[in-house]
Coordinates of C-alpha atoms in Angstrom, one line a residue:
M1 CA 2.6 -7.0 -28.9
L2 CA -0.8 -5.6 -27.8
S3 CA -3.3 -4.5 -30.3
R4 CA -4.8 -1.1 -30.2
D5 CA -8.0 -2.4 -28.5
G6 CA -5.9 -4.3 -26.0
V7 CA -3.8 -1.3 -25.1
G8 CA -7.0 0.7 -24.7
R9 CA -8.6 -1.8 -22.4
E10 CA -5.4 -1.9 -20.3
L11 CA -5.2 1.8 -20.0
Q12 CA -8.9 2.0 -19.1
A13 CA -8.4 -0.7 -16.5
K14 CA -5.7 1.4 -14.8
K15 CA -7.9 4.5 -14.6
G16 CA -9.9 3.1 -11.8
L17 CA -13.7 2.8 -11.3
N18 CA -15.9 4.3 -13.9
P19 CA -18.8 6.7 -12.9
T20 CA -21.4 3.9 -13.0
Q21 CA -19.4 1.7 -10.7
S22 CA -18.7 4.6 -8.3
T23 CA -22.4 5.5 -8.2
L24 CA -23.3 1.9 -7.5
I25 CA -20.8 1.7 -4.6
C26 CA -22.0 4.9 -3.1
F27 CA -25.6 3.7 -3.3
Y28 CA -24.6 0.4 -1.7
L29 CA -22.8 2.1 1.2
C30 CA -26.0 4.1 1.9
V31 CA -28.0 0.9 2.0
L32 CA -25.4 -0.7 4.2
L33 CA -25.5 2.2 6.7
L34 CA -29.3 2.1 6.9
I35 CA -29.5 -1.6 7.4
T36 CA -26.8 -1.4 10.1
K37 CA -28.7 1.4 11.8
W38 CA -32.0 -0.5 11.9
S39 CA -30.4 -3.8 13.1
G40 CA -28.1 -1.9 15.6
E41 CA -31.0 -0.2 17.2
W42 CA -32.6 -3.5 17.7
D43 CA -29.4 -5.2 19.0
L44 CA -25.9 -3.8 19.0
D45 CA -24.0 -7.1 18.5
M46 CA -26.3 -8.0 15.7
G47 CA -25.8 -4.6 14.1
I48 CA -22.0 -5.1 14.1
V49 CA -22.3 -8.6 12.6
V50 CA -24.7 -7.4 9.9
F51 CA -22.3 -4.6 9.1
F52 CA -19.4 -7.0 8.4
I53 CA -21.6 -9.3 6.4
L54 CA -22.7 -6.5 4.2
M55 CA -19.1 -5.3 3.8
I56 CA -18.3 -8.5 1.8
P57 CA -20.1 -7.3 -1.4
F58 CA -18.6 -3.8 -1.0
Y59 CA -15.1 -5.4 -0.6
F60 CA -15.5 -7.2 -4.0
M61 CA -16.9 -4.1 -5.7
L62 CA -13.7 -2.2 -5.4
K63 CA -11.0 -2.3 -8.1
W64 CA -8.9 -5.3 -7.2
P65 CA -6.9 -7.8 -9.2
H66 CA -8.5 -10.8 -10.8
Q67 CA -7.3 -13.0 -7.9
P68 CA -10.4 -14.1 -6.0
V69 CA -8.5 -16.6 -3.8
V70 CA -6.2 -13.8 -2.7
L71 CA -9.0 -11.4 -2.0
Y72 CA -11.1 -14.1 -0.1
V73 CA -8.1 -15.2 2.0
G74 CA -7.2 -11.6 2.9
F75 CA -10.7 -10.7 3.9
M76 CA -11.3 -13.8 5.9
V77 CA -8.0 -13.3 7.8
M78 CA -9.0 -9.7 8.6
L79 CA -12.4 -10.8 9.9
L80 CA -10.8 -13.5 12.1
G81 CA -8.3 -11.0 13.5
K82 CA -11.1 -8.5 14.1
F83 CA -13.1 -11.1 16.0
V84 CA -10.1 -12.0 18.2
Y85 CA -9.4 -8.3 19.0
A86 CA -13.1 -7.6 19.5
I87 CA -13.4 -10.1 22.4
T88 CA -9.9 -9.5 23.9
T89 CA -9.3 -5.8 23.5
D90 CA -10.8 -2.8 25.2
P91 CA -11.5 -0.2 22.5
L92 CA -10.9 2.6 25.1
F93 CA -7.2 1.5 25.5
G94 CA -5.8 4.8 26.8
P95 CA -6.4 8.4 27.7
D96 CA -6.7 9.6 24.1
A97 CA -9.3 6.9 23.2
K98 CA -11.3 7.9 26.3
H99 CA -11.3 11.6 25.3
Y100 CA -12.3 10.7 21.8
Y101 CA -15.2 8.6 23.0
S102 CA -16.3 11.2 25.6
Q103 CA -17.4 13.5 22.8
V104 CA -20.0 10.9 21.7
S105 CA -22.0 11.1 24.9
F106 CA -21.1 14.7 25.8
Y107 CA -22.6 16.3 22.7
P108 CA -26.3 15.3 22.4
S109 CA -26.5 16.1 18.7
L110 CA -24.2 16.4 15.8
T111 CA -25.1 20.1 15.4
D112 CA -23.8 20.8 18.9
F113 CA -20.5 19.1 18.2
L114 CA -20.0 20.9 14.8
Q115 CA -20.5 24.2 16.5
Y116 CA -17.8 23.3 19.1
A117 CA -15.4 22.1 16.4
Y118 CA -15.9 25.2 14.2
D119 CA -15.2 27.5 17.2
H120 CA -12.1 25.5 18.1
I121 CA -10.6 25.3 14.6
T122 CA -11.2 29.0 13.8
T123 CA -9.5 29.9 17.0
Y124 CA -6.4 27.6 16.9
W125 CA -6.1 26.5 13.3
L126 CA -3.0 24.3 12.9
N127 CA -2.6 24.2 16.6
S128 CA -6.0 22.7 17.0
S129 CA -6.5 19.6 19.2
A130 CA -6.9 16.3 17.5
Y131 CA -10.1 15.6 19.5
P132 CA -12.4 17.9 17.5
I133 CA -10.5 17.2 14.3
F134 CA -10.9 13.5 14.5
G135 CA -14.4 14.0 15.7
L136 CA -15.3 15.5 12.3
L137 CA -14.8 12.0 10.9
Y138 CA -16.4 9.7 13.5
M139 CA -19.1 11.9 15.1
P140 CA -21.3 11.9 12.0
F141 CA -21.0 8.1 11.9
F142 CA -22.0 7.6 15.5
K143 CA -24.8 10.2 15.4
F144 CA -26.3 8.8 12.2
L145 CA -26.3 5.2 13.6
N146 CA -27.7 6.6 16.8
M147 CA -25.3 4.4 18.8
T148 CA -23.1 5.3 21.8
D149 CA -21.2 2.0 22.4
P150 CA -17.4 2.4 21.8
L151 CA -17.4 -0.9 19.9
V152 CA -19.0 0.9 17.0
I153 CA -15.6 2.4 16.2
I154 CA -14.6 -1.1 15.0
T155 CA -16.9 -0.9 12.1
L156 CA -15.7 2.6 11.0
N157 CA -12.0 1.7 11.4
S158 CA -12.5 -1.6 9.5
F159 CA -14.0 0.3 6.6
L160 CA -10.9 2.6 6.7
L161 CA -8.7 -0.4 6.8
I162 CA -10.2 -1.8 3.6
L163 CA -9.7 1.5 1.8
C164 CA -6.1 1.7 3.0
C165 CA -5.4 -1.7 1.5
N166 CA -7.2 -0.9 -1.8
I167 CA -5.4 2.4 -2.3
T168 CA -2.1 0.7 -1.6
Y169 CA -2.9 -1.8 -4.3
Q170 CA -4.0 0.8 -6.8
L171 CA -0.8 2.9 -6.2
N172 CA 1.4 -0.2 -6.8
E173 CA -0.6 -1.2 -9.8
R174 CA -0.3 2.1 -11.5
F175 CA 2.9 3.7 -10.2
F176 CA 5.3 1.0 -9.0
T177 CA 8.1 0.9 -11.6
Y178 CA 11.0 -0.7 -9.8
E179 CA 12.3 -3.8 -11.5
L180 CA 10.7 -7.1 -10.6
P181 CA 11.4 -10.7 -11.8
E182 CA 9.5 -11.6 -15.0
Q183 CA 5.9 -12.5 -14.4
R184 CA 6.0 -11.6 -10.7
E185 CA 4.0 -8.3 -10.7
S186 CA 0.7 -10.1 -9.8
V187 CA 2.5 -12.1 -7.1
Y188 CA 4.0 -8.9 -5.7
R189 CA 0.6 -7.2 -5.4
A190 CA -1.0 -10.3 -4.0
I191 CA 1.5 -10.5 -1.2
I192 CA 0.9 -6.9 -0.3
I193 CA -2.9 -7.4 -0.2
V194 CA -2.7 -10.5 2.1
G195 CA 0.1 -8.9 4.2
L196 CA -1.8 -5.7 4.9
F197 CA -5.1 -7.5 5.7
A198 CA -3.3 -9.9 8.0
S199 CA -1.2 -7.2 9.7
P200 CA -1.8 -7.5 13.4
A201 CA -0.9 -3.8 13.8
F202 CA -3.5 -2.8 11.3
M203 CA -6.1 -5.2 12.8
Y204 CA -5.4 -3.9 16.3
M205 CA -5.4 -0.2 15.5
S206 CA -8.6 -0.6 13.6
S207 CA -10.2 -2.3 16.7
V208 CA -9.6 0.6 19.2
F209 CA -10.8 4.1 19.5
G210 CA -7.9 5.9 17.8
K211 CA -7.1 8.1 14.9
D212 CA -4.2 6.0 13.5
M213 CA -6.2 4.3 10.7
A214 CA -7.5 7.7 9.6
C215 CA -4.0 9.0 9.5
A216 CA -2.8 6.0 7.4
L217 CA -5.7 6.4 5.0
L218 CA -5.2 10.2 4.6
G219 CA -1.5 9.7 3.9
L220 CA -2.3 7.2 1.1
L221 CA -5.1 9.4 -0.2
C222 CA -2.9 12.5 -0.4
T223 CA -0.3 10.5 -2.3
Q224 CA -2.9 9.2 -4.7
L225 CA -4.2 12.7 -5.4
L226 CA -0.8 14.1 -5.8
L227 CA 0.3 11.4 -8.2
N228 CA -2.9 11.9 -10.2
R229 CA -2.2 15.7 -10.2
R230 CA -5.5 16.6 -8.5
Y231 CA -3.8 19.4 -6.7
L232 CA -6.8 21.2 -5.2
L233 CA -8.2 18.0 -3.6
F234 CA -4.7 17.2 -2.5
L235 CA -4.3 20.5 -0.6
V236 CA -7.7 20.0 1.1
A237 CA -6.8 16.4 2.2
L238 CA -3.3 17.5 3.3
F239 CA -4.8 20.3 5.4
Y240 CA -7.0 17.9 7.2
A241 CA -4.3 15.3 7.6
S242 CA -1.9 18.0 9.0
M243 CA -4.4 19.1 11.6
L244 CA -4.9 15.5 12.6
R245 CA -1.1 14.8 12.7
D246 CA 1.1 17.8 12.1
Y247 CA 4.0 15.8 10.5
S248 CA 1.8 14.0 8.0
I249 CA 3.6 15.7 5.1
V250 CA 6.6 13.6 5.9
Y251 CA 5.0 10.3 5.2
V252 CA 3.0 11.7 2.3
L253 CA 6.2 12.9 0.6
S254 CA 7.8 9.5 1.5
F255 CA 5.1 7.7 -0.5
Y256 CA 5.3 10.2 -3.3
F257 CA 9.1 10.0 -3.7
L258 CA 9.0 6.2 -3.5
F259 CA 6.5 5.9 -6.4
R260 CA 8.1 8.6 -8.4
Q261 CA 11.7 7.2 -7.8
S262 CA 12.8 10.8 -6.8
L263 CA 16.0 9.8 -5.1
K264 CA 17.5 13.3 -5.0
S265 CA 14.3 14.7 -3.4
A266 CA 14.3 11.9 -0.9
I267 CA 18.0 12.6 0.0
T268 CA 17.2 16.3 0.4
M269 CA 14.4 15.6 2.7
L270 CA 16.6 13.2 4.7
I271 CA 19.4 15.8 5.0
T272 CA 16.9 18.4 6.2
A273 CA 15.5 15.9 8.8
I274 CA 19.1 15.1 10.1
S275 CA 20.0 18.8 10.3
V276 CA 16.9 19.6 12.4
V277 CA 17.6 16.6 14.7
L278 CA 21.2 17.7 15.2
W279 CA 20.1 21.3 15.8
K280 CA 17.3 20.5 18.2
V281 CA 18.5 17.3 20.0
G282 CA 22.1 16.8 19.1
V283 CA 24.2 13.7 18.3
I284 CA 22.2 11.6 20.8
G285 CA 19.0 12.3 18.8
L286 CA 20.7 11.2 15.6
F287 CA 21.8 7.9 17.3
N288 CA 18.3 7.4 18.6
A289 CA 16.9 8.0 15.1
I290 CA 19.1 5.1 13.8
L291 CA 17.8 2.9 16.6
L292 CA 14.2 4.0 15.9
T293 CA 14.5 3.2 12.2
L294 CA 15.4 -0.4 13.2
F295 CA 12.6 -0.3 15.8
L296 CA 10.2 0.2 12.9
F297 CA 10.9 -3.4 12.0
T298 CA 11.1 -4.8 15.5
S299 CA 8.2 -3.2 17.4
P300 CA 6.9 -4.5 19.8
N301 CA 10.3 -5.7 21.0
P302 CA 10.2 -9.5 20.7
F303 CA 13.1 -9.7 23.2
K304 CA 10.8 -8.5 26.0
V305 CA 9.0 -11.3 27.8
L306 CA 6.0 -9.1 28.5
N307 CA 5.4 -8.6 24.8
W308 CA 4.6 -12.3 24.4
D309 CA 1.4 -12.0 26.6
A310 CA -1.9 -12.7 24.9
E311 CA -2.6 -9.0 24.4
F312 CA 0.6 -8.4 22.4
V313 CA 1.6 -11.8 21.0
M314 CA 0.1 -11.2 17.5
R315 CA 1.9 -7.9 17.0
T316 CA 5.1 -9.4 18.4
L317 CA 4.9 -12.2 15.9
E318 CA 4.6 -9.5 13.2
A319 CA 7.8 -7.9 14.5
V320 CA 9.6 -11.2 14.2
Y321 CA 8.3 -11.6 10.7
M322 CA 9.6 -8.1 9.8
M323 CA 13.0 -9.0 11.3
V324 CA 13.1 -12.0 9.0
T325 CA 12.2 -9.7 6.1
F326 CA 15.0 -7.4 7.0
V327 CA 17.5 -10.2 6.9
M328 CA 16.1 -11.5 3.6
A329 CA 16.2 -8.0 2.1
A330 CA 20.0 -7.9 3.0
I331 CA 20.5 -11.2 1.1
V332 CA 18.6 -9.9 -2.0
W333 CA 20.5 -6.6 -1.9
T334 CA 23.8 -8.6 -2.0
V335 CA 22.7 -11.1 -4.7
H336 CA 20.6 -8.9 -7.1
K337 CA 22.2 -5.5 -7.9
E338 CA 19.0 -4.4 -9.8
T339 CA 17.1 -4.3 -6.5
R340 CA 19.4 -1.8 -4.7
S341 CA 17.6 1.3 -6.0
F342 CA 14.4 0.2 -4.3
Y343 CA 16.1 -0.8 -1.0
T344 CA 18.1 2.4 -0.9
M345 CA 15.0 4.5 -1.4
C346 CA 13.1 2.6 1.4
L347 CA 16.0 3.0 3.9
I348 CA 16.3 6.7 3.2
L349 CA 12.5 7.2 3.7
L350 CA 12.4 5.1 6.8
F351 CA 15.4 6.9 8.3
T352 CA 13.7 10.2 7.5
L353 CA 10.6 9.1 9.4
G354 CA 12.8 7.9 12.2
C355 CA 14.3 11.4 12.5
T356 CA 10.8 12.9 12.5
L357 CA 9.5 10.6 15.2
I358 CA 12.6 11.3 17.4
L359 CA 11.8 15.0 17.2
V360 CA 8.2 14.3 18.2
G361 CA 9.3 12.2 21.1
Y362 CA 11.9 14.7 22.2
I363 CA 9.3 17.4 22.4
T364 CA 7.1 15.1 24.4
V365 CA 9.9 14.3 26.9
T366 CA 11.0 18.0 27.3
E367 CA 7.4 19.2 27.8
R368 CA 7.1 16.7 30.7
E369 CA 10.5 17.8 32.1
L370 CA 11.9 14.2 31.9
D371 CA 15.5 13.1 31.2
Y372 CA 16.5 12.5 27.6
G373 CA 19.3 10.0 26.8
I374 CA 20.4 7.2 24.5
G375 CA 17.5 4.9 23.7
T376 CA 14.8 7.4 24.7
V377 CA 11.8 7.3 22.3
G378 CA 9.3 9.5 24.2
D379 CA 6.1 8.2 22.7
N380 CA 4.2 5.1 21.6
M381 CA 6.0 4.4 18.4
V382 CA 4.0 1.2 17.8
R383 CA 1.1 3.5 17.0
K384 CA 3.1 6.1 15.2
K385 CA 4.5 3.7 12.6
V386 CA 1.0 2.7 11.4
P387 CA 0.9 5.2 8.5
I388 CA 4.1 3.7 7.0
L389 CA 3.1 0.1 7.3
P390 CA 2.4 -0.1 3.5
I391 CA 6.1 0.7 2.9
L392 CA 7.1 -2.1 5.2
Y393 CA 4.8 -4.6 3.5
M394 CA 5.9 -3.4 0.0
L395 CA 9.5 -4.1 1.1
N396 CA 8.4 -7.5 2.3
A397 CA 6.6 -8.4 -0.9
Y398 CA 9.4 -7.1 -3.1
T399 CA 12.0 -9.2 -1.1
I400 CA 9.9 -12.4 -1.4
C401 CA 9.5 -12.0 -5.1
W402 CA 13.2 -11.7 -5.7
L403 CA 14.3 -14.3 -3.1
F404 CA 11.9 -16.9 -4.5
K405 CA 11.9 -16.0 -8.1
P406 CA 11.4 -18.8 -10.7
K407 CA 14.7 -20.1 -12.0
T408 CA 13.4 -19.9 -15.6
A409 CA 12.6 -16.1 -15.2
Y410 CA 14.6 -13.9 -17.5
S411 CA 14.3 -10.4 -18.9
K412 CA 12.2 -9.4 -21.8
E413 CA 15.3 -8.4 -23.7
G414 CA 16.7 -11.9 -23.2
E415 CA 13.4 -13.4 -24.4
A416 CA 13.4 -11.3 -27.6
Y417 CA 17.0 -12.3 -28.1
H418 CA 16.3 -16.0 -27.9
Q419 CA 13.4 -15.6 -30.3
R420 CA 15.6 -13.9 -32.9
Q421 CA 18.3 -16.6 -32.4
G422 CA 15.7 -19.2 -33.1
Q423 CA 14.6 -17.5 -36.3
I424 CA 18.2 -17.0 -37.5
Q425 CA 19.1 -20.7 -36.7
S426 CA 16.0 -21.8 -38.6
L427 CA 16.9 -19.8 -41.7
Q428 CA 20.5 -21.1 -41.5
N429 CA 19.3 -24.7 -41.4
H430 CA 17.0 -24.1 -44.4
T431 CA 19.8 -22.5 -46.4
E432 CA 22.1 -25.5 -45.7
H433 CA 19.3 -27.8 -46.8
A434 CA 18.6 -25.8 -50.0
N435 CA 22.3 -25.7 -50.9
R436 CA 22.8 -29.4 -50.9
P437 CA 24.2 -31.1 -54.2
V438 CA 21.6 -31.5 -56.9
G439 CA 21.8 -35.2 -56.7
H440 CA 20.5 -35.1 -53.1
P441 CA 16.7 -35.3 -52.7
A442 CA 15.8 -31.7 -52.3
K443 CA 13.5 -29.2 -54.1
T444 CA 15.2 -27.0 -56.7
F445 CA 14.2 -23.3 -56.9
T446 CA 13.4 -21.9 -60.3
Q447 CA 13.6 -18.3 -61.4
N448 CA 9.8 -18.1 -61.2
D449 CA 9.8 -19.3 -57.6
V450 CA 12.4 -16.7 -56.7
E451 CA 10.4 -13.9 -58.4
R452 CA 7.1 -15.0 -56.8
D453 CA 8.7 -15.2 -53.4
G454 CA 10.3 -11.8 -53.8
S455 CA 7.0 -10.3 -54.9
A456 CA 5.2 -11.7 -51.8
S457 CA 8.0 -10.5 -49.6
R458 CA 7.7 -6.9 -50.9
Q459 CA 3.9 -7.0 -50.3
C460 CA 4.5 -8.0 -46.6
G461 CA 7.2 -5.4 -46.1
T462 CA 9.5 -6.0 -43.3
S463 CA 6.9 -7.6 -41.0
N464 CA 8.3 -11.1 -41.8
A465 CA 11.2 -10.3 -39.6
L466 CA 8.8 -10.4 -36.7
L467 CA 7.1 -13.6 -37.6
P468 CA 7.8 -16.9 -35.7
A469 CA 10.4 -19.2 -37.2
E470 CA 7.8 -21.7 -38.3
K471 CA 6.0 -19.1 -40.4
V472 CA 9.2 -18.0 -42.0
D473 CA 10.1 -21.5 -42.9
T474 CA 6.7 -22.2 -44.4
D475 CA 6.9 -19.1 -46.6
L476 CA 10.4 -20.1 -47.9
R477 CA 9.3 -23.6 -48.6
G478 CA 6.2 -22.4 -50.5

């Protein structure tokens, strides 16, 4: 049982960073940017290296668990993956990336870009292009550093990746209430941290000139604000997230319903999504949504030989890992009934997202006047699943904790029961010892002893019932 001071410290620990810590972090980030700017103007590669070195203190400043080995391993794995992708991947991997980057050189100053973005947004609002919307995030970064090389996006997206992992940890620490085996909460969060930092999908998407890391961060940030009831900031963040990706409300609500365990709301959202798919696409669309839900675990497709090339091999291995997770989850579902509420919620939310992505793909296909049939996706779903990667790794961590739980783990109710049984057995043994025949060597209780023990018991109240068995025996023998 925690003391009042212990409870206070625990509640304060879950509130997050205090104002002093937040101010220190902001100050350090300003220093980090200035040093990166000075070193980058001298040599670009040196500037990027300095940025990542200076990110290490920032990484440990954030609110993390007291697991330094886990944090160190996660960060080192991320740096290794970033290094591999930096030397093997072109950050301008497609037409969208090239359009995003073109704004860096096209607008000579940040003021010119902001004027363009303002005119565009006030004209089109929610129909605005993602180019100026995403530019509001990365253009100030590029212009402040006075750099034009596309590799600079790696530093920004890596910063967003760290924030994604940190918010995911905080959400699970404060709001995850599904049943876990005894003493496995810290293991569960540790697996999530290492998993997200080691995720090839996260490492790849944070190494290219794309908006996917920003979308993932905004989804988690909106969820955090909504759970903390900061509704005004939530609406502002959701407005920006919706302009960046118009269906962002789906994965925001998915995270919210997951942490709130709002099963009825999740089912309502799923029924709505299925209805829209049947209305717009038909039965083929619903069948494709089922396939796409499975594809969230198995993309890139490991059964395609081309996906084992050097460019895709790490992400393909992640798909194989998620396939194994899916099989392990089915085993845990069968063996442990108490886990079914969590798995049911995850499947509902993932299927809802599958329906949403099918609608997005269908619109893309019809706009290009292409044929739509069974198995048609219509878009790069490897990118589109990035915002819900935290759910996949939460499912993975939850499955591992239950599949490899300690054999000695039992519930708190069982533990309390065994403690009470021990006390009762100890009292029974003492009674049998005290009721032996007089001739047997044993201490005889006098009336004064009984009265003295009764007075002491009344002074202690009923608290003796909560004392360990050894303490009870000592009092009785006294």
